[in-house]
Amino acid sequence: MTLVFTGICSHGPGITGRADLAPPDLRDPFFAAYGAMRDALHAARPDAVIIVAAEHFANFFMNNMPSFAIGMADGYEGPIEDPDWLKIPRRRVRGDAALSQRIVAEVQQSVDVAYAEEWKFDHGIMVPLSFLDPDNRLTIIPANINCQGPPLAPLARAYAFGEALRRAADKVPERIALIGTGGISHWPATPDSGRINEEWDREFLRRWSLNDKAQLLDYTDAQTYADAGQGGFEIRTLIAAAAAARGPGTVHFFAPIPIFSTGCFVATAEIA
Amino acid sequence: MSLYQLSKLLFELNRDTAIQAEFTADAGSVVARYDLDDEERRAILDADIGLLYVLGVNGQILMHFAAFKQIAWADYLQLMRDGVRDHGPVRAGVYAMTTGLDEKVAGV
């Protein structure tokens, strides 16, 4: 049946790992927005949630780097990071290999996606999950867009991946939700951590909310690197989510929170 | 220079608790499996975050390694700044430093 929910949110490891260092007047409404998305996601009663993430070398490396990949296992483990550092305990997350297989087969009609029967989650999935599924109840299908090891797939291909995921979600009888997670502007894991281009972020979120394909794709990686840092390459996941939803979006929360190393956001999109 | 090999070592270490245990017990035996030059070998055996950063290790790989080494966030950031001060700008990759040596944009 048709896709039942689409949202996007931040995933920086500092959000959980350094939560105690953030100003409560910014952190608390941000976490409340995650909580509202959790309630909306569960209210949509998804049989499975596709999380389109930009992983950070938890599974894929430059020895064999897929532009797009989908997990195809009955379970996944994460986080790979030191649990005390991320402040998220290790857990096994339920998957559904058979459902993944049907989704991959449909996605392959238009995107040459890689599949992986082994997949470990890093903060890119575990931080959102810690808010969206604290009781570990959901069935998760991880999807990844290479945003780390250039050359990266063009934005138009990320959009096409989102379209393919939507087609696949609509084709299977299960109720499928989709979450896109990545940064907007940020310079993570460098001495620049905390640098945020708020103006760039607000403009991107404006384009995302309009869900205007031409405007969403009107970035080059060179511009993004200069204006939004290497973390800005992760807009691919957000663009894929917009392509899957097709409808306009609503930004429920946005604020730069430097100790989290990113502009923090929670948004949902109408399924059209 | 074999940044790819150095990065691959850290990638495999970061995601595999068995390799982490081996590395903790005998880092040299893990490092010997990769084709590294002397500077790279020294950087990894000394867990020299600043030098690893300057050599061009992707920040995400480096951040996870620093967490594995129990290095606190503020110390991790400072070690990278110290590395740039001591060894010069980042030599490869997309994780170059764009802020000043004494600039702490997030207060740490």
Short mmCIF file of C-alpha atoms in Angstrom, two decimals:
data_model
loop_
_atom_site.label_atom_id
_atom_site.label_comp_id
_atom_site.label_asym_id
_atom_site.label_seq_id
_atom_site.Cartn_x
_atom_site.Cartn_y
_atom_site.Cartn_z
CA MET A 1 0.00 0.00 0.00
CA THR A 2 1.07 3.59 -0.21
CA LEU A 3 3.90 4.93 1.89
CA VAL A 4 2.42 5.80 5.29
CA PHE A 5 4.91 8.31 6.74
CA THR A 6 7.92 10.39 5.73
CA GLY A 7 10.13 12.44 7.97
CA ILE A 8 13.68 13.73 8.20
CA CYS A 9 15.85 14.47 11.20
CA SER A 10 19.41 15.07 12.37
CA HIS A 11 21.65 12.21 13.45
CA GLY A 12 24.87 13.75 14.81
CA PRO A 13 26.52 11.64 17.53
CA GLY A 14 26.78 14.65 19.82
CA ILE A 15 22.98 14.78 20.07
CA THR A 16 23.05 11.82 22.42
CA GLY A 17 26.73 11.71 23.36
CA ARG A 18 26.96 15.35 24.43
CA ALA A 19 23.33 15.96 25.39
CA ASP A 20 24.38 17.07 28.87
CA LEU A 21 26.55 19.86 27.44
CA ALA A 22 23.80 21.49 25.35
CA PRO A 23 21.79 24.51 26.48
CA PRO A 24 18.49 23.10 27.78
CA ASP A 25 16.48 25.88 26.11
CA LEU A 26 17.61 24.54 22.73
CA ARG A 27 18.00 20.85 23.54
CA ASP A 28 14.66 20.27 25.22
CA PRO A 29 12.42 21.55 22.40
CA PHE A 30 14.61 19.67 19.91
CA PHE A 31 14.18 16.43 21.82
CA ALA A 32 10.46 17.18 22.16
CA ALA A 33 10.25 17.48 18.36
CA TYR A 34 11.88 14.05 18.02
CA GLY A 35 9.27 12.81 20.50
CA ALA A 36 6.43 14.24 18.43
CA MET A 37 7.86 12.57 15.34
CA ARG A 38 8.09 9.30 17.27
CA ASP A 39 4.41 9.54 18.17
CA ALA A 40 3.40 10.38 14.59
CA LEU A 41 5.54 7.58 13.19
CA HIS A 42 4.07 4.97 15.51
CA ALA A 43 0.54 6.31 14.93
CA ALA A 44 1.05 5.53 11.23
CA ARG A 45 1.39 1.86 12.29
CA PRO A 46 4.26 1.00 9.95
CA ASP A 47 5.09 -2.66 9.39
CA ALA A 48 8.62 -1.53 8.56
CA VAL A 49 10.58 1.71 8.52
CA ILE A 50 13.11 2.41 5.79
CA ILE A 51 15.83 4.62 7.22
CA VAL A 52 17.73 6.39 4.47
CA ALA A 53 20.99 7.28 6.13
CA ALA A 54 24.46 8.47 5.30
CA GLU A 55 26.65 6.06 7.18
CA HIS A 56 30.18 6.82 8.28
CA PHE A 57 32.22 3.75 7.35
CA ALA A 58 30.33 1.30 9.50
CA ASN A 59 29.90 -1.06 6.55
CA PHE A 60 31.05 0.46 3.32
CA PHE A 61 34.55 1.55 2.43
CA MET A 62 36.53 2.67 -0.59
CA ASN A 63 37.45 -0.93 -1.41
CA ASN A 64 33.95 -1.40 -2.83
CA MET A 65 31.76 1.63 -2.28
CA PRO A 66 28.14 1.47 -3.38
CA SER A 67 26.39 4.74 -4.16
CA PHE A 68 23.15 3.22 -2.90
CA ALA A 69 22.61 0.19 -0.69
CA ILE A 70 19.73 -1.50 1.13
CA GLY A 71 20.01 -3.91 4.03
CA MET A 72 18.56 -7.37 3.49
CA ALA A 73 18.80 -9.13 6.85
CA ASP A 74 16.47 -10.25 9.62
CA GLY A 75 18.45 -8.27 12.16
CA TYR A 76 21.06 -5.59 12.56
CA GLU A 77 23.33 -4.55 15.40
CA GLY A 78 24.50 -1.18 16.55
CA PRO A 79 25.97 1.12 17.42
CA ILE A 80 29.49 0.29 16.25
CA GLU A 81 30.77 3.21 18.30
CA ASP A 82 31.77 2.95 21.93
CA PRO A 83 28.32 2.86 23.59
CA ASP A 84 29.50 5.02 26.49
CA TRP A 85 30.73 7.67 24.05
CA LEU A 86 27.51 7.69 22.06
CA LYS A 87 25.41 7.08 25.18
CA ILE A 88 23.34 4.53 23.31
CA PRO A 89 23.55 0.89 24.45
CA ARG A 90 24.28 -1.80 21.87
CA ARG A 91 21.16 -3.58 20.68
CA ARG A 92 19.87 -5.87 18.01
CA VAL A 93 17.29 -4.26 15.77
CA ARG A 94 14.72 -6.38 13.97
CA GLY A 95 14.88 -6.50 10.16
CA ASP A 96 12.86 -8.37 7.55
CA ALA A 97 15.01 -9.96 4.87
CA ALA A 98 12.08 -11.16 2.77
CA LEU A 99 10.49 -7.72 2.70
CA SER A 100 13.86 -6.14 1.91
CA GLN A 101 14.25 -8.52 -1.00
CA ARG A 102 10.94 -7.40 -2.52
CA ILE A 103 11.84 -3.75 -2.01
CA VAL A 104 15.28 -4.18 -3.54
CA ALA A 105 13.79 -5.94 -6.54
CA GLU A 106 11.47 -3.02 -7.22
CA VAL A 107 14.12 -0.37 -6.61
CA GLN A 108 16.35 -2.16 -9.11
CA GLN A 109 13.85 -1.41 -11.85
CA SER A 110 15.29 2.11 -11.96
CA VAL A 111 18.33 2.27 -9.63
CA ASP A 112 21.19 -0.24 -9.53
CA VAL A 113 21.13 -0.54 -5.76
CA ALA A 114 23.53 -2.77 -3.84
CA TYR A 115 22.11 -5.05 -1.18
CA ALA A 116 23.80 -6.23 2.00
CA GLU A 117 22.88 -9.21 4.16
CA GLU A 118 25.23 -7.91 6.85
CA TRP A 119 24.94 -4.39 8.13
CA LYS A 120 26.01 -2.68 11.34
CA PHE A 121 24.41 0.57 12.42
CA ASP A 122 26.44 3.62 13.40
CA HIS A 123 25.22 6.88 14.88
CA GLY A 124 23.60 7.77 11.55
CA ILE A 125 20.82 5.30 12.31
CA MET A 126 21.20 4.71 16.04
CA VAL A 127 20.78 8.34 17.12
CA PRO A 128 17.44 8.75 15.30
CA LEU A 129 16.32 5.29 16.47
CA SER A 130 17.13 6.12 20.07
CA PHE A 131 14.49 8.83 19.86
CA LEU A 132 12.04 7.30 17.39
CA ASP A 133 12.04 3.77 18.75
CA PRO A 134 13.36 3.78 22.32
CA ASP A 135 11.62 0.48 23.09
CA ASN A 136 13.11 -1.28 20.02
CA ARG A 137 9.71 -2.27 18.64
CA LEU A 138 10.01 -1.30 14.97
CA THR A 139 11.19 -3.37 12.03
CA ILE A 140 13.93 -1.46 10.25
CA ILE A 141 15.21 -1.62 6.69
CA PRO A 142 18.44 0.39 6.41
CA ALA A 143 19.24 2.19 3.20
CA ASN A 144 22.41 4.11 2.55
CA ILE A 145 23.60 6.81 0.23
CA ASN A 146 27.36 7.28 -0.02
CA CYS A 147 27.97 10.79 1.28
CA GLN A 148 31.48 10.13 2.63
CA GLY A 149 33.80 8.75 -0.04
CA PRO A 150 33.88 10.93 -3.17
CA PRO A 151 33.10 10.68 -5.98
CA LEU A 152 29.51 10.78 -4.79
CA ALA A 153 26.42 10.02 -6.82
CA PRO A 154 24.88 13.20 -8.28
CA LEU A 155 21.92 14.70 -6.41
CA ALA A 156 19.62 13.74 -9.27
CA ARG A 157 20.45 10.11 -8.63
CA ALA A 158 19.68 10.52 -4.92
CA TYR A 159 16.32 11.92 -5.99
CA ALA A 160 15.81 8.94 -8.30
CA PHE A 161 16.67 6.60 -5.41
CA GLY A 162 13.94 8.25 -3.34
CA GLU A 163 11.47 7.87 -6.20
CA ALA A 164 12.39 4.19 -6.49
CA LEU A 165 11.93 3.64 -2.75
CA ARG A 166 8.49 5.23 -2.99
CA ARG A 167 7.52 2.99 -5.87
CA ALA A 168 8.71 -0.04 -3.89
CA ALA A 169 6.88 1.06 -0.74
CA ASP A 170 3.68 1.50 -2.70
CA LYS A 171 4.02 -1.88 -4.37
CA VAL A 172 4.40 -4.09 -1.31
CA PRO A 173 1.28 -4.80 0.79
CA GLU A 174 3.03 -3.84 4.03
CA ARG A 175 2.72 -0.39 5.57
CA ILE A 176 6.09 1.30 4.95
CA ALA A 177 7.38 4.47 6.59
CA LEU A 178 10.51 6.30 5.50
CA ILE A 179 12.90 8.43 7.53
CA GLY A 180 15.73 10.38 5.92
CA THR A 181 18.58 11.35 8.19
CA GLY A 182 21.63 13.45 7.55
CA GLY A 183 23.09 16.79 8.24
CA ILE A 184 22.50 20.05 6.54
CA SER A 185 25.56 22.31 6.81
CA HIS A 186 28.17 20.97 9.20
CA TRP A 187 31.87 20.33 9.52
CA PRO A 188 31.72 17.29 11.79
CA ALA A 189 34.58 15.38 13.34
CA THR A 190 37.04 18.20 12.62
CA PRO A 191 38.31 21.05 14.78
CA ASP A 192 35.55 23.06 13.05
CA SER A 193 32.85 20.99 14.74
CA GLY A 194 30.13 23.39 15.72
CA ARG A 195 30.50 25.56 12.65
CA ILE A 196 27.02 25.88 11.12
CA ASN A 197 25.81 27.98 8.18
CA GLU A 198 22.36 28.84 9.46
CA GLU A 199 21.38 30.84 6.38
CA TRP A 200 22.29 27.93 4.09
CA ASP A 201 20.38 25.52 6.30
CA ARG A 202 17.25 27.65 6.34
CA GLU A 203 17.37 28.00 2.56
CA PHE A 204 17.76 24.25 2.12
CA LEU A 205 14.86 23.55 4.46
CA ARG A 206 12.77 26.11 2.55
CA ARG A 207 13.44 24.25 -0.67
CA TRP A 208 12.80 20.92 1.06
CA SER A 209 9.47 22.15 2.40
CA LEU A 210 8.41 23.29 -1.06
CA ASN A 211 9.57 19.92 -2.36
CA ASP A 212 10.61 21.67 -5.55
CA LYS A 213 12.77 19.20 -7.42
CA ALA A 214 14.63 21.78 -9.51
CA GLN A 215 15.54 23.84 -6.47
CA LEU A 216 16.52 20.79 -4.41
CA LEU A 217 18.90 19.61 -7.10
CA ASP A 218 20.38 23.04 -7.75
CA TYR A 219 23.53 22.50 -5.69
CA THR A 220 26.96 21.37 -6.82
CA ASP A 221 29.22 19.44 -4.47
CA ALA A 222 31.87 22.16 -4.83
CA GLN A 223 29.38 24.83 -3.69
CA THR A 224 28.10 22.61 -0.91
CA TYR A 225 31.62 21.87 0.32
CA ALA A 226 32.45 25.58 0.40
CA ASP A 227 29.20 26.73 2.00
CA ALA A 228 28.06 23.76 4.03
CA GLY A 229 31.14 21.63 4.67
CA GLN A 230 31.72 18.00 3.87
CA GLY A 231 28.75 17.23 6.12
CA GLY A 232 26.55 19.07 3.64
CA PHE A 233 27.00 16.19 1.20
CA GLU A 234 24.44 14.37 3.36
CA ILE A 235 21.60 16.44 1.88
CA ARG A 236 21.31 13.47 -0.47
CA THR A 237 19.35 11.57 2.17
CA LEU A 238 16.96 14.47 2.69
CA ILE A 239 16.48 14.88 -1.06
CA ALA A 240 15.69 11.18 -1.36
CA ALA A 241 13.07 11.53 1.37
CA ALA A 242 11.47 14.46 -0.44
CA ALA A 243 11.38 12.45 -3.65
CA ALA A 244 9.70 9.57 -1.83
CA ALA A 245 7.05 11.74 -0.17
CA ARG A 246 6.29 13.92 -3.21
CA GLY A 247 4.32 16.35 -1.02
CA PRO A 248 5.27 19.56 0.77
CA GLY A 249 7.09 19.43 4.06
CA THR A 250 6.74 21.04 7.47
CA VAL A 251 9.77 21.89 9.58
CA HIS A 252 8.83 21.25 13.20
CA PHE A 253 12.16 22.28 14.67
CA PHE A 254 15.34 23.91 13.47
CA ALA A 255 18.09 25.50 15.51
CA PRO A 256 21.87 25.54 15.27
CA ILE A 257 23.22 23.74 18.35
CA PRO A 258 27.00 24.01 18.06
CA ILE A 259 27.87 21.44 20.74
CA PHE A 260 25.89 18.93 18.64
CA SER A 261 28.06 19.99 15.66
CA THR A 262 25.06 20.59 13.41
CA GLY A 263 21.94 22.58 12.75
CA CYS A 264 19.35 20.37 14.40
CA PHE A 265 16.06 19.71 12.66
CA VAL A 266 12.95 17.57 12.64
CA ALA A 267 10.55 17.76 9.69
CA THR A 268 7.81 15.71 8.08
CA ALA A 269 6.41 15.66 4.57
CA GLU A 270 2.99 14.98 3.17
CA ILE A 271 2.62 11.79 1.20
CA ALA A 272 1.29 12.89 -2.17
CA MET B 1 52.15 7.43 1.54
CA SER B 2 49.36 4.90 1.92
CA LEU B 3 46.44 6.83 3.31
CA TYR B 4 44.08 4.25 1.90
CA GLN B 5 45.74 1.46 3.88
CA LEU B 6 45.84 3.56 7.02
CA SER B 7 42.16 4.43 6.65
CA LYS B 8 41.27 0.81 5.96
CA LEU B 9 42.99 -0.29 9.15
CA LEU B 10 40.93 2.18 11.15
CA PHE B 11 37.73 1.28 9.29
CA GLU B 12 38.18 -2.41 10.10
CA LEU B 13 39.20 -1.70 13.68
CA ASN B 14 36.28 0.64 14.31
CA ARG B 15 33.59 -1.84 13.32
CA ASP B 16 34.92 -5.13 14.69
CA THR B 17 35.16 -5.83 18.42
CA ALA B 18 37.41 -8.87 17.78
CA ILE B 19 39.98 -6.70 16.01
CA GLN B 20 39.63 -4.14 18.79
CA ALA B 21 40.49 -6.79 21.38
CA GLU B 22 43.48 -7.90 19.30
CA PHE B 23 44.60 -4.30 18.86
CA THR B 24 44.37 -3.65 22.58
CA ALA B 25 46.43 -6.75 23.34
CA ASP B 26 48.99 -6.34 20.56
CA ALA B 27 48.53 -3.34 18.28
CA GLY B 28 51.69 -4.20 16.37
CA SER B 29 50.26 -7.46 15.06
CA VAL B 30 47.20 -5.67 13.67
CA VAL B 31 49.25 -2.83 12.18
CA ALA B 32 51.63 -5.30 10.50
CA ARG B 33 48.82 -6.51 8.25
CA TYR B 34 48.64 -3.14 6.46
CA ASP B 35 51.10 -1.57 4.04
CA LEU B 36 51.99 1.58 5.98
CA ASP B 37 54.99 3.87 5.89
CA ASP B 38 56.90 4.69 9.07
CA GLU B 39 55.03 7.91 9.81
CA GLU B 40 51.67 6.22 9.43
CA ARG B 41 52.73 3.26 11.55
CA ARG B 42 53.95 5.57 14.29
CA ALA B 43 50.76 7.62 14.16
CA ILE B 44 48.53 4.62 14.67
CA LEU B 45 50.68 2.89 17.29
CA ASP B 46 50.92 6.12 19.30
CA ALA B 47 47.21 6.87 18.71
CA ASP B 48 48.48 10.27 17.55
CA ILE B 49 45.14 11.87 16.69
CA GLY B 50 46.74 15.09 15.47
CA LEU B 51 49.07 13.35 13.03
CA LEU B 52 46.35 10.97 11.81
CA TYR B 53 44.17 13.99 11.14
CA VAL B 54 46.89 15.82 9.24
CA LEU B 55 47.68 12.69 7.21
CA GLY B 56 44.13 12.96 5.88
CA VAL B 57 42.22 10.22 7.69
CA ASN B 58 38.52 10.88 7.16
CA GLY B 59 37.18 12.60 10.25
CA GLN B 60 34.39 10.10 10.76
CA ILE B 61 36.87 7.24 10.88
CA LEU B 62 39.12 9.24 13.17
CA MET B 63 36.28 10.29 15.47
CA HIS B 64 35.24 6.68 16.01
CA PHE B 65 38.86 5.68 16.68
CA ALA B 66 39.17 8.48 19.24
CA ALA B 67 36.02 7.22 20.95
CA PHE B 68 37.48 3.71 21.01
CA LYS B 69 40.61 5.18 22.64
CA GLN B 70 38.40 6.83 25.28
CA ILE B 71 39.47 10.33 24.24
CA ALA B 72 36.99 12.95 25.43
CA TRP B 73 35.37 15.20 22.84
CA ALA B 74 37.12 18.43 23.82
CA ASP B 75 40.48 16.63 23.89
CA TYR B 76 39.82 15.09 20.48
CA LEU B 77 39.19 18.50 18.94
CA GLN B 78 42.27 19.98 20.61
CA LEU B 79 44.50 17.10 19.53
CA MET B 80 43.53 17.78 15.90
CA ARG B 81 44.32 21.50 16.31
CA ASP B 82 47.64 20.57 17.89
CA GLY B 83 48.33 18.27 14.97
CA VAL B 84 47.82 21.07 12.46
CA ARG B 85 50.00 23.37 14.54
CA ASP B 86 52.79 20.78 14.71
CA HIS B 87 52.59 19.19 11.26
CA GLY B 88 50.92 21.77 9.04
CA PRO B 89 47.61 21.68 7.16
CA VAL B 90 45.66 18.50 6.45
CA ARG B 91 47.37 16.83 3.50
CA ALA B 92 44.49 14.96 1.85
CA GLY B 93 40.77 14.36 1.88
CA VAL B 94 37.74 16.54 2.57
CA TYR B 95 38.13 17.05 6.32
CA ALA B 96 40.47 20.04 6.22
CA MET B 97 40.39 22.53 9.08
CA THR B 98 38.65 25.80 8.15
CA THR B 99 38.75 27.51 11.53
CA GLY B 100 41.68 29.11 13.32
CA LEU B 101 44.04 27.28 15.67
CA ASP B 102 42.63 29.13 18.65
CA GLU B 103 39.05 29.20 17.47
CA LYS B 104 36.58 27.04 19.32
CA VAL B 105 33.25 27.48 17.56
CA ALA B 106 31.35 25.22 19.92
CA GLY B 107 33.16 26.45 22.99
CA VAL B 108 35.30 23.31 23.25
#
